mmCIF file of C-alpha atoms in Angstrom:
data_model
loop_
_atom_site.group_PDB
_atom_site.id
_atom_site.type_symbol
_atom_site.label_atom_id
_atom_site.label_comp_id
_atom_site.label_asym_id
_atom_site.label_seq_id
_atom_site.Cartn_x
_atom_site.Cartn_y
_atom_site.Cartn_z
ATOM 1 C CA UNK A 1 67.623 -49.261 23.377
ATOM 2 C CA UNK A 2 68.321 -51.429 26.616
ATOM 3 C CA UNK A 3 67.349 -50.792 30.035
ATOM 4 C CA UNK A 4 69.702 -52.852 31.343
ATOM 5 C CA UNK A 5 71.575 -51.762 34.757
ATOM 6 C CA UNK A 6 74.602 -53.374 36.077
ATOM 7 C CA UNK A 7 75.640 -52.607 39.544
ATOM 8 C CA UNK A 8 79.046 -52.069 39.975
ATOM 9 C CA UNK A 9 81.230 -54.728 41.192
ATOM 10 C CA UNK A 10 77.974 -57.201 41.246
ATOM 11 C CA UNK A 11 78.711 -60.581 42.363
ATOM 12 C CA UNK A 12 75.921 -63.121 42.746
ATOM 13 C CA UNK A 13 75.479 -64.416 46.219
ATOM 14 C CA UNK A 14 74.747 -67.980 45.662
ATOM 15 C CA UNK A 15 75.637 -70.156 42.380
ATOM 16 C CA UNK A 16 72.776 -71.409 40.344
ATOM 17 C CA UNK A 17 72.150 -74.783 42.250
ATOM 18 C CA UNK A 18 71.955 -72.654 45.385
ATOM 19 C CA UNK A 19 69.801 -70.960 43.725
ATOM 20 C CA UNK A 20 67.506 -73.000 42.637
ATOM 21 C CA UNK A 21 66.627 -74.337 45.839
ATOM 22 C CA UNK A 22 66.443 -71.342 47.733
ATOM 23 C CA UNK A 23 64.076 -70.141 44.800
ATOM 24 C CA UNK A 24 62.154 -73.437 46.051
ATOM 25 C CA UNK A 25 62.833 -73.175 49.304
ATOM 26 C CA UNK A 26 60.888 -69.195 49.378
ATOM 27 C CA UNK A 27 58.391 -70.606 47.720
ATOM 28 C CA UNK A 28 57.239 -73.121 49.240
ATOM 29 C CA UNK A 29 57.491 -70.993 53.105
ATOM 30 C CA UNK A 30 56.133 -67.906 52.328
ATOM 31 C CA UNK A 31 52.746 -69.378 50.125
ATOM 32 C CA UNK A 32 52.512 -71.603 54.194
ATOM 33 C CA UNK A 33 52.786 -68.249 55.576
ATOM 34 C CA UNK A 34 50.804 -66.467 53.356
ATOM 35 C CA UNK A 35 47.969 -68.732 53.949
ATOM 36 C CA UNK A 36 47.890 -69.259 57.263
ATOM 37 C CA UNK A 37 48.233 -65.363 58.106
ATOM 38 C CA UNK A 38 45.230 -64.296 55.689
ATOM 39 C CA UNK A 39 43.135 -67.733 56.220
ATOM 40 C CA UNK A 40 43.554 -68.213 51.980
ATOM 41 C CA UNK A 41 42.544 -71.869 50.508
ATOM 42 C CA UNK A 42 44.973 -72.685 47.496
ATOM 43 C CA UNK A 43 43.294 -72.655 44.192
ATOM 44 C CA UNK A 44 43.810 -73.611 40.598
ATOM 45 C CA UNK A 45 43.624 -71.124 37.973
ATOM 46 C CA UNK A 46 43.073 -71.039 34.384
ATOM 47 C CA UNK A 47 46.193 -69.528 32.122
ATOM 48 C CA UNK A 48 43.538 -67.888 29.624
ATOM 49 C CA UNK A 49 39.867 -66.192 29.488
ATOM 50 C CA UNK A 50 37.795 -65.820 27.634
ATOM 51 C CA UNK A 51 37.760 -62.534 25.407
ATOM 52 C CA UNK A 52 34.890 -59.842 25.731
ATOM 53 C CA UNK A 53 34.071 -60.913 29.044
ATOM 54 C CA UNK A 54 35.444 -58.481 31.262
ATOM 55 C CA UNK A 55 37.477 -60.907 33.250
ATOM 56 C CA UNK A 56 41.175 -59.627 32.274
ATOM 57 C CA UNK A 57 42.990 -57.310 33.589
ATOM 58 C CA UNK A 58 43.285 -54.089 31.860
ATOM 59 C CA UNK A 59 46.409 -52.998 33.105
ATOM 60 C CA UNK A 60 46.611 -49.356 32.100
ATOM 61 C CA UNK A 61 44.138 -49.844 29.014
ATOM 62 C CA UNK A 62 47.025 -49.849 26.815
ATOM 63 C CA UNK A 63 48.248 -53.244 26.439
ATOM 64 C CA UNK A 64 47.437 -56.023 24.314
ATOM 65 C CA UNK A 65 46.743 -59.635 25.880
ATOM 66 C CA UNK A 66 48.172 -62.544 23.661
ATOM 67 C CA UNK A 67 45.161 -64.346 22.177
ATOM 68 C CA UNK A 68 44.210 -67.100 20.359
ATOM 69 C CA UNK A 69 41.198 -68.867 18.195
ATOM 70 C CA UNK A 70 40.147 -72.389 20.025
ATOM 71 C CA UNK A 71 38.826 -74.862 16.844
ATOM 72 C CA UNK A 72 36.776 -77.122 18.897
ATOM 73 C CA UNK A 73 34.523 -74.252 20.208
ATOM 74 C CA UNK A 74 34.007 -72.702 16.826
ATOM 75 C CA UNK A 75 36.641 -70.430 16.942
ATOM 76 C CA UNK A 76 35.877 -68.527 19.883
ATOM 77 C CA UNK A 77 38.674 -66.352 20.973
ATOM 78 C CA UNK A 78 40.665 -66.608 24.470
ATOM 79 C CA UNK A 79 43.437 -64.284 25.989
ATOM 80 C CA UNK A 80 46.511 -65.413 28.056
ATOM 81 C CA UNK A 81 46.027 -63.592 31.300
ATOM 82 C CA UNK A 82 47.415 -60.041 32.542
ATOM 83 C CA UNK A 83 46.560 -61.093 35.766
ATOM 84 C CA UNK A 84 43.572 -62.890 38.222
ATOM 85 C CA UNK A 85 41.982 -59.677 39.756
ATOM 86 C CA UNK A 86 38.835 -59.843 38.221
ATOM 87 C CA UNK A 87 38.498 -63.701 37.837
ATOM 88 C CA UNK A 88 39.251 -64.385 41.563
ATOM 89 C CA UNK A 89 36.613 -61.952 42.892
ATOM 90 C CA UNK A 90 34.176 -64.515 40.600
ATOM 91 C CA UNK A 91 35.457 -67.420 42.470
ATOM 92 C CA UNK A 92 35.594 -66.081 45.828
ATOM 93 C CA UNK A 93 31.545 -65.060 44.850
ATOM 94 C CA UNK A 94 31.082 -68.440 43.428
ATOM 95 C CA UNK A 95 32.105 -70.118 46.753
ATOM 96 C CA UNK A 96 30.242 -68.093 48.874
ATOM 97 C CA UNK A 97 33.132 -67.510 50.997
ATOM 98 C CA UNK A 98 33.252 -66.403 54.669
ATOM 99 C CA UNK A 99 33.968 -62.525 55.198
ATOM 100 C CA UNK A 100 38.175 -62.508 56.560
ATOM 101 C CA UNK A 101 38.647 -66.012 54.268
ATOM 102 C CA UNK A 102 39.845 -65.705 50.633
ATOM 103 C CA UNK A 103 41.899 -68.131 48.170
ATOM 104 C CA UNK A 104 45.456 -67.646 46.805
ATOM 105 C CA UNK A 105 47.136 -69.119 43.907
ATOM 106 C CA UNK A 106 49.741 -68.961 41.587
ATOM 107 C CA UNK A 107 49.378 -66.790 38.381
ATOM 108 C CA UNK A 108 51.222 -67.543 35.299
ATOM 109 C CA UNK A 109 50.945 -64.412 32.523
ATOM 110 C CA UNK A 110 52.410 -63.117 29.409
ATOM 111 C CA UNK A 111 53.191 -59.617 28.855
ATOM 112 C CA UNK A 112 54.304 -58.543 25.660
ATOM 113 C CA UNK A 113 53.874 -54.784 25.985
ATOM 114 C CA UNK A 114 56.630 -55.296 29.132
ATOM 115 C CA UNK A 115 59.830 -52.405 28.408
ATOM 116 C CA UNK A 116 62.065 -55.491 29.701
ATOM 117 C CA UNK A 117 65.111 -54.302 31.877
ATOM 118 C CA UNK A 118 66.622 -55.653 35.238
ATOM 119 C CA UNK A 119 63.096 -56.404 36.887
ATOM 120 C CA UNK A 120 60.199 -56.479 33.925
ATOM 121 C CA UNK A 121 59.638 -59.525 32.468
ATOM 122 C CA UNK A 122 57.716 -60.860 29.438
ATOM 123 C CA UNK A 123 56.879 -63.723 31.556
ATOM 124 C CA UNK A 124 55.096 -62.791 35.171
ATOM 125 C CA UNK A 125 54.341 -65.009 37.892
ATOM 126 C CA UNK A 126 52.518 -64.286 41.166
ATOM 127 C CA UNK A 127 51.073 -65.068 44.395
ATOM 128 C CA UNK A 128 47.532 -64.147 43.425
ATOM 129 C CA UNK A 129 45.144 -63.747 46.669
ATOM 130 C CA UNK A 130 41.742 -62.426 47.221
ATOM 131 C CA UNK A 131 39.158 -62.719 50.623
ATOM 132 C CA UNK A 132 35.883 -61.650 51.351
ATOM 133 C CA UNK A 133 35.112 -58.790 53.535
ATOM 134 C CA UNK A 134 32.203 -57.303 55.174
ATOM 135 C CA UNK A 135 31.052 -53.824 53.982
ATOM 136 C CA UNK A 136 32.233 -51.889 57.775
ATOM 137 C CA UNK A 137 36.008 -53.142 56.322
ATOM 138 C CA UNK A 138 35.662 -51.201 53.210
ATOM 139 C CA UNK A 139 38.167 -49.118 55.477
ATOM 140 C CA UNK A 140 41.857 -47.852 54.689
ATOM 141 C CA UNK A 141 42.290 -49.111 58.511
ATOM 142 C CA UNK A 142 41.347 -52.544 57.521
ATOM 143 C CA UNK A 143 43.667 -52.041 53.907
ATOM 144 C CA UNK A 144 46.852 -50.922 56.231
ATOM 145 C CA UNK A 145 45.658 -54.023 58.932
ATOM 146 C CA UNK A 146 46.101 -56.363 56.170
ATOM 147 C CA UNK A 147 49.057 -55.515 54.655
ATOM 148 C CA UNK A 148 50.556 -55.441 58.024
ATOM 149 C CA UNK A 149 50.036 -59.038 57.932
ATOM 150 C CA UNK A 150 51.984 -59.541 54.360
ATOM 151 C CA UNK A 151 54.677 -57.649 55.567
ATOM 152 C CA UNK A 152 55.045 -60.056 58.504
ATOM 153 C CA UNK A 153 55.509 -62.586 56.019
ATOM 154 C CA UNK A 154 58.257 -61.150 54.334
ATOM 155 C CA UNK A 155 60.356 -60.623 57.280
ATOM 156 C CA UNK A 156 59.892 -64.101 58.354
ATOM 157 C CA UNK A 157 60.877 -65.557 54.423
ATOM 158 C CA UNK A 158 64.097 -63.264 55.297
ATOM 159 C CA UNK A 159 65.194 -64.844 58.479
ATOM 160 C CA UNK A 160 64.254 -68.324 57.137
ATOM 161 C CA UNK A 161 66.948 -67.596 54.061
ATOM 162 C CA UNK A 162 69.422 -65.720 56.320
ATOM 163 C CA UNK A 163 69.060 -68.947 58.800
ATOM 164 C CA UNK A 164 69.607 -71.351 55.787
ATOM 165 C CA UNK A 165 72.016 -69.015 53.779
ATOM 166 C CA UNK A 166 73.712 -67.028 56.040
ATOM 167 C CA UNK A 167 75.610 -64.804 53.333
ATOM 168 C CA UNK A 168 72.312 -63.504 53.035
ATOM 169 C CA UNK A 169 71.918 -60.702 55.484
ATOM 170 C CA UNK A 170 68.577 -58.983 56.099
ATOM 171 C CA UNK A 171 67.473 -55.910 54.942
ATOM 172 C CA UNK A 172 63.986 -55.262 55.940
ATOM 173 C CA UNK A 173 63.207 -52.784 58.684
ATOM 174 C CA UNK A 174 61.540 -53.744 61.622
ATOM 175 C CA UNK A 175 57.775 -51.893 60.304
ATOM 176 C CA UNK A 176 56.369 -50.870 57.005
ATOM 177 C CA UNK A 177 55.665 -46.951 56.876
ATOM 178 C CA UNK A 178 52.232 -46.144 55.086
ATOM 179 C CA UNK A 179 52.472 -42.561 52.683
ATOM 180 C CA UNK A 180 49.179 -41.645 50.411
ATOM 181 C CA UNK A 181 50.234 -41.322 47.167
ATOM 182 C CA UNK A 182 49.199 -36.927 47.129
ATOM 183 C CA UNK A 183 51.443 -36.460 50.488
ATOM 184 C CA UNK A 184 54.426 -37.685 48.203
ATOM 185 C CA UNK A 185 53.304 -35.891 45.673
ATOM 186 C CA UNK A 186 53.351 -32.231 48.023
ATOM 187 C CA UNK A 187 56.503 -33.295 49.227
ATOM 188 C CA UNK A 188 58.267 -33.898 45.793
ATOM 189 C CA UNK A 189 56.566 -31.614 43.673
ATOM 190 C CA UNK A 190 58.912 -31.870 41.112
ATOM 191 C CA UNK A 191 59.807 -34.954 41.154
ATOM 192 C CA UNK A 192 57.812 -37.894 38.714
ATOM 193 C CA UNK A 193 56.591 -41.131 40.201
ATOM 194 C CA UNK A 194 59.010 -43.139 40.178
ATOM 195 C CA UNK A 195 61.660 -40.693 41.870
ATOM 196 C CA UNK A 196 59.318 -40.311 44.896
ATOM 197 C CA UNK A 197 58.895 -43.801 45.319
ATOM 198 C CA UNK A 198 63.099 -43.905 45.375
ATOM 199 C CA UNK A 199 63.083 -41.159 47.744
ATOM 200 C CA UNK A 200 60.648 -42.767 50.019
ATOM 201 C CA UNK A 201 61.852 -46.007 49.838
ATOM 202 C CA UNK A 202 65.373 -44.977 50.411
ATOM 203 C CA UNK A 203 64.218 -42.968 53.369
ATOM 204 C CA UNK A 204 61.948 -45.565 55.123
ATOM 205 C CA UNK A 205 63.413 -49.364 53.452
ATOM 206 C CA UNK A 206 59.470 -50.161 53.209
ATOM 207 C CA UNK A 207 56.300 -48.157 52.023
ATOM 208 C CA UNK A 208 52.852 -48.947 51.459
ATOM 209 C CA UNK A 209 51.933 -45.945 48.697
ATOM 210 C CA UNK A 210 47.602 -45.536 49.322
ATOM 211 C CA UNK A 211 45.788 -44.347 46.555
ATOM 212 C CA UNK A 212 47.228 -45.667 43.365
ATOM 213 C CA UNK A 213 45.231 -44.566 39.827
ATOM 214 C CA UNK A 214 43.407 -42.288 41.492
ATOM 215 C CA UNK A 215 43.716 -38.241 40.527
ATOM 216 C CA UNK A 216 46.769 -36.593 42.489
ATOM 217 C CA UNK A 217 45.798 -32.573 43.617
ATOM 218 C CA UNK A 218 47.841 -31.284 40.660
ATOM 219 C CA UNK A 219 45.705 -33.664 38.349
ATOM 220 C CA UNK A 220 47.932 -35.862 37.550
ATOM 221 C CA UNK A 221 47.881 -40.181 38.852
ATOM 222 C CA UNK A 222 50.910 -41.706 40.706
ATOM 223 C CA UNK A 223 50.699 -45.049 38.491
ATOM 224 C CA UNK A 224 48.093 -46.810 36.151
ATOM 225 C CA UNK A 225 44.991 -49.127 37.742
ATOM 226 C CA UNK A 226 42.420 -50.552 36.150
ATOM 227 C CA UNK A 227 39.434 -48.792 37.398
ATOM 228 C CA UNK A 228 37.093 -51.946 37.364
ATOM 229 C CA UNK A 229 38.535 -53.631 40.299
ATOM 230 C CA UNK A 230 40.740 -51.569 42.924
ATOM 231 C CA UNK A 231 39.128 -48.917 44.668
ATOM 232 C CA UNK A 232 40.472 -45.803 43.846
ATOM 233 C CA UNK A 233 38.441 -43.112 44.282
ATOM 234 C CA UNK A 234 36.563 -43.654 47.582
ATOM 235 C CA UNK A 235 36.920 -41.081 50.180
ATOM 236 C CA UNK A 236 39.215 -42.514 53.209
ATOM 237 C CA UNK A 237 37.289 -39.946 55.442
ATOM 238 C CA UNK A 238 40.977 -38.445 56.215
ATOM 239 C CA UNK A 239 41.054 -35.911 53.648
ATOM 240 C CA UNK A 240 42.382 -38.482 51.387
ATOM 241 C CA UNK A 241 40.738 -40.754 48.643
ATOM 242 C CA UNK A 242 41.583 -44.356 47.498
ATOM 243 C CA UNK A 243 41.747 -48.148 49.113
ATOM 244 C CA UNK A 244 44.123 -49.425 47.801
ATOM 245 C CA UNK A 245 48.244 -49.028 46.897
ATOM 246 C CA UNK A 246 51.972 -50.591 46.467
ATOM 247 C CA UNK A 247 54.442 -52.276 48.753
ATOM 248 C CA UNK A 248 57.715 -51.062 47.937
ATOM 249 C CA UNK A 249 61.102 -51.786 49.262
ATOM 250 C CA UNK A 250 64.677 -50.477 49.121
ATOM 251 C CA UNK A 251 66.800 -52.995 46.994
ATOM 252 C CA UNK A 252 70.328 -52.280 48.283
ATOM 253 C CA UNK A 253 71.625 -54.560 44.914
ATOM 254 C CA UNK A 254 70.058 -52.114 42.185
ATOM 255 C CA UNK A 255 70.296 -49.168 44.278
ATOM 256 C CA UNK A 256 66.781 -47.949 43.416
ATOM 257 C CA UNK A 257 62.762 -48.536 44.667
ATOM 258 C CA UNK A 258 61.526 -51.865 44.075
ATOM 259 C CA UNK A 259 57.808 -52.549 44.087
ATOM 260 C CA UNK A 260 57.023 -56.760 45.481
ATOM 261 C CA UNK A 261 53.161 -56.345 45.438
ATOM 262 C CA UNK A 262 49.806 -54.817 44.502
ATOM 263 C CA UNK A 263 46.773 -54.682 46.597
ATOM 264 C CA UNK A 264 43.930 -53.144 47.754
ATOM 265 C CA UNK A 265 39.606 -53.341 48.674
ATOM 266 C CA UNK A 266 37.526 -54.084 45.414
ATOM 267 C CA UNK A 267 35.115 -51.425 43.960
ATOM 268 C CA UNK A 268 31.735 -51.616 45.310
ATOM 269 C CA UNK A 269 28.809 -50.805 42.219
ATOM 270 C CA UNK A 270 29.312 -47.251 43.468
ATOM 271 C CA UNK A 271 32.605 -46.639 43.053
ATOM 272 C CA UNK A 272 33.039 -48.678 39.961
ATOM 273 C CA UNK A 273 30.430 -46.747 38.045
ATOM 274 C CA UNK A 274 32.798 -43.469 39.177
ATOM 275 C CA UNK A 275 35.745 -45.016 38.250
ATOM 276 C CA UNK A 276 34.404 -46.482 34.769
ATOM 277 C CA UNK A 277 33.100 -42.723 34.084
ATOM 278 C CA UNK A 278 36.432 -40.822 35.057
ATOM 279 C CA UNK A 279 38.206 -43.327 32.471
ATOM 280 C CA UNK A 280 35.770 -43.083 30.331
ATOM 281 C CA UNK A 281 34.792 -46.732 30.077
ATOM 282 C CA UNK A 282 31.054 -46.417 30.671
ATOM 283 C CA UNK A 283 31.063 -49.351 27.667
ATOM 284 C CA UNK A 284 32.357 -51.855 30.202
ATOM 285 C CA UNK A 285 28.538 -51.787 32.014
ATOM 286 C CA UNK A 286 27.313 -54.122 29.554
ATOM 287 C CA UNK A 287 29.960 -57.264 30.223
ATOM 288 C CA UNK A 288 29.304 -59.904 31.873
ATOM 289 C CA UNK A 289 32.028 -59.405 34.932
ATOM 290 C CA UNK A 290 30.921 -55.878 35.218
ATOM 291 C CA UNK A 291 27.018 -56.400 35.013
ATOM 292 C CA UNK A 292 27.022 -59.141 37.657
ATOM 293 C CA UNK A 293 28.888 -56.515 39.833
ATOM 294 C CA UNK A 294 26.956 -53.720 39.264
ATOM 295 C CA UNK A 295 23.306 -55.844 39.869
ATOM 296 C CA UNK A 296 24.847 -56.346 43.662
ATOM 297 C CA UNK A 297 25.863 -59.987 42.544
ATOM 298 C CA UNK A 298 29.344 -60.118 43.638
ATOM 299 C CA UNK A 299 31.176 -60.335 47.428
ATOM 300 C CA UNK A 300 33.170 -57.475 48.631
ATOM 301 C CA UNK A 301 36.454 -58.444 48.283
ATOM 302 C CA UNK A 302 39.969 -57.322 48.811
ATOM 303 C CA UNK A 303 43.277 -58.520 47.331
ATOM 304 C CA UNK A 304 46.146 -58.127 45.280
ATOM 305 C CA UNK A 305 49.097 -60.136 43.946
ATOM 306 C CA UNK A 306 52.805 -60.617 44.931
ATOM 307 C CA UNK A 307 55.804 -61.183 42.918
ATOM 308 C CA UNK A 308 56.945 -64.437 43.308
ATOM 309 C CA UNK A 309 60.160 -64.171 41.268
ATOM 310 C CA UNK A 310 60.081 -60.696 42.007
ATOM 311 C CA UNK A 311 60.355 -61.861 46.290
ATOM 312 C CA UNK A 312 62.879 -64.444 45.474
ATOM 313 C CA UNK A 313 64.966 -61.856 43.363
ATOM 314 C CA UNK A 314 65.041 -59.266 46.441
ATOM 315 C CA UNK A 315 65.597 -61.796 48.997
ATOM 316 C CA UNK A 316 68.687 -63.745 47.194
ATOM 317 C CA UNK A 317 70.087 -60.330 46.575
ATOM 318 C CA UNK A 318 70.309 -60.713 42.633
ATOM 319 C CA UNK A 319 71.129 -57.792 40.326
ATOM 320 C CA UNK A 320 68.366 -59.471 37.480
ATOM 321 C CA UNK A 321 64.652 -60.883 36.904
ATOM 322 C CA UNK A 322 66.370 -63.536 34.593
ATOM 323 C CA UNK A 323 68.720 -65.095 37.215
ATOM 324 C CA UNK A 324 65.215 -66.162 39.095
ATOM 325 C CA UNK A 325 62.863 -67.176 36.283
ATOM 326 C CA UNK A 326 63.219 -68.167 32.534
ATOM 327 C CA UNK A 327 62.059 -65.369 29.678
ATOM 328 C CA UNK A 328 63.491 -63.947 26.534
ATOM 329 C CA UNK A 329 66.226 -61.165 26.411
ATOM 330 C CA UNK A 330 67.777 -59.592 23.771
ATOM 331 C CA UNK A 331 71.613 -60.704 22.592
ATOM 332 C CA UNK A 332 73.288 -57.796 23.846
ATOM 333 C CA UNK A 333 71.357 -58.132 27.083
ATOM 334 C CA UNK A 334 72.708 -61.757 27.698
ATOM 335 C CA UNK A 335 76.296 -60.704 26.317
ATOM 336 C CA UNK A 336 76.333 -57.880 28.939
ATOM 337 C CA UNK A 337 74.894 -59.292 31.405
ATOM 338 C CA UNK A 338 77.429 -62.603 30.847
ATOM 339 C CA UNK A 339 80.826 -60.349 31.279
ATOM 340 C CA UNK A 340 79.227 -58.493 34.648
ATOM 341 C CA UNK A 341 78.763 -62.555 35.838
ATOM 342 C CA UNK A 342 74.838 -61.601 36.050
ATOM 343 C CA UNK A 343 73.981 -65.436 34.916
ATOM 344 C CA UNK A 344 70.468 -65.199 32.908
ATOM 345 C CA UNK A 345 68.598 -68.980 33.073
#
């Protein structure tokens, strides 16, 4: 069954050359911005891990990473990533970064568990980032401080492409409103997830959701994390629990919430012994990623990862992943997509 929306009337802003270069053009500003604002050295990155190391993402535990046998180490078996957020808390340890300076780069994964519709891809690409922090910023004041920042990046990537491409008009409000995941959940009580974040999102144009994978009051979680790398479960000391959450805008195209990035502060040995028992990964102790973390061996860290086709989607006002980035679709998805003149690369 497709997922496929088509907004009525849709009519893409700029051709495909345009396109292209304002996909560039975002880019190669906001990674400047992005860097300078959050002090981040650019990185390389590997494409695959190892397997049984702990260095994956998880995702929600469900998922299967795409793997492979290598021949000339004697078969050992890697996995195309989910994501960085484990592997870049390694690096930022192994370069015995500065608390308040971090590393960003890009992150190039394969998803084949994706349900793929007008924003989930089978391919994923992202800003990856992650800093070191001392242990008095293990704070949701710090968390909200920080994504402050991002969020000034994204309003200045809008009024570079509105400056550029005029036909382009902003959307953004002026500030980004912060709502904890079990306030949204009191207010809509009968709503799921996904309709709060609309409702919020529609109400405010921006959100920061705090406290994402963590246990809502009527027992339920707001979204899947991983619990062996954001902090979920910590105590925020206002009556609230979890550092870390979702940025989330309104797209006016799709009509609907639309999440641009993940973030939050790492687990401490602490919390990640919590968080592996509530999930009932305990077995997780015993890899490498998690030992070294648990022995004390690993810099607190914060971080997260931002959509790059994703941002360039929302800012060029286009009604599909697949006009911003390359990927598989079905037939009836391109033919559909095709007669609405949504034009898939």
């Amino acid at each position: 069954m497709s997922n496929l929306y088509i907004p009525e009337a849709y009519e893409s802003i700029l051709g495909e050359r345009e396109t292209e270069h304002a996909i560039a053009a975002i880019k190669e500003f906001f990674q400047g911005e992005l860097s300078t604002e959050l002090n981040l050295t650019r990185v390389t990155a590997p494409l695959f891990v190892p397997a049984n190391t702990g260095l994956n993402d998880n995702l929600n535990g469900i998922e299967v990473p795409v793997s492979f046998n290598v021949k000339d180490l004697n078969g050992r078996k890697m996995e195309i990533v989910h994501s960085l957020a484990k592997w870049k808390r390694v690096k930022v340890s192994d370069m015995k970064l500065a608390p308040n300076f971090g590393i960003y780069t890009d992150m190039n994964a394969i998803r084949p568990d994706e349900e793929l519709d007008n924003i989930h891809s089978l391919y994923v690409d992202q800003w990856d980032w992650e800093m070191a922090i001392d242990e008095k910023e293990r704070t949701v004041m710090h968390l909200k401080e920080v994504v402050e920042k991002i969020y000034r990046c994204l309003k200045r990537v809008e009024f570079f492409i509105y400056d550029r491409w005029d036909k382009v008009t902003p959307t953004l409000p002026e500030k980004i409103t912060f709502i904890y995941a079990d306030d949204l959940q009191k207010k809509y009580p009968n709503l799921t997830p996904k309709q709060r974040e609309y409702e919020a999102c529609k109400e405010f144009g921006a959100v920061f959701i705090i406290g994402i994978g963590g246990k809502l009051p009527d027992g339920t979680i707001h979204d899947g994390r991983s619990p062996d790398y954001d902090d979920w479960i910590t105590e925020t000391g206002d009556g609230h629990r979890g550092l870390n959450g979702d940025l989330l805008v309104w797209n006016s195209v799709l009509q609907n919430s639309f999440e641009l990035s993940s973030m939050g502060i790492r687990v401490n040995p602490e919390s990640l012994r919590l968080q592996l028992a509530e999930r009932g990964c305990q077995d997780r102790e015993q890899l490498p990623f998690h030992k070294r973390l648990l022995d004390g061996n690993m810099a607190l860290t914060m971080g997260g990862g931002i959509g790059q086709s994703r941002m360039c989607m929302f800012f060029l006002k286009k009604a599909h992943i697949g006009e911003i980035q390359v990927s598989m679709w079905s037939d009836e998805d391109r033919a559909e997509c095709k007669k609405h003149g949504i034009n898939l690369l």
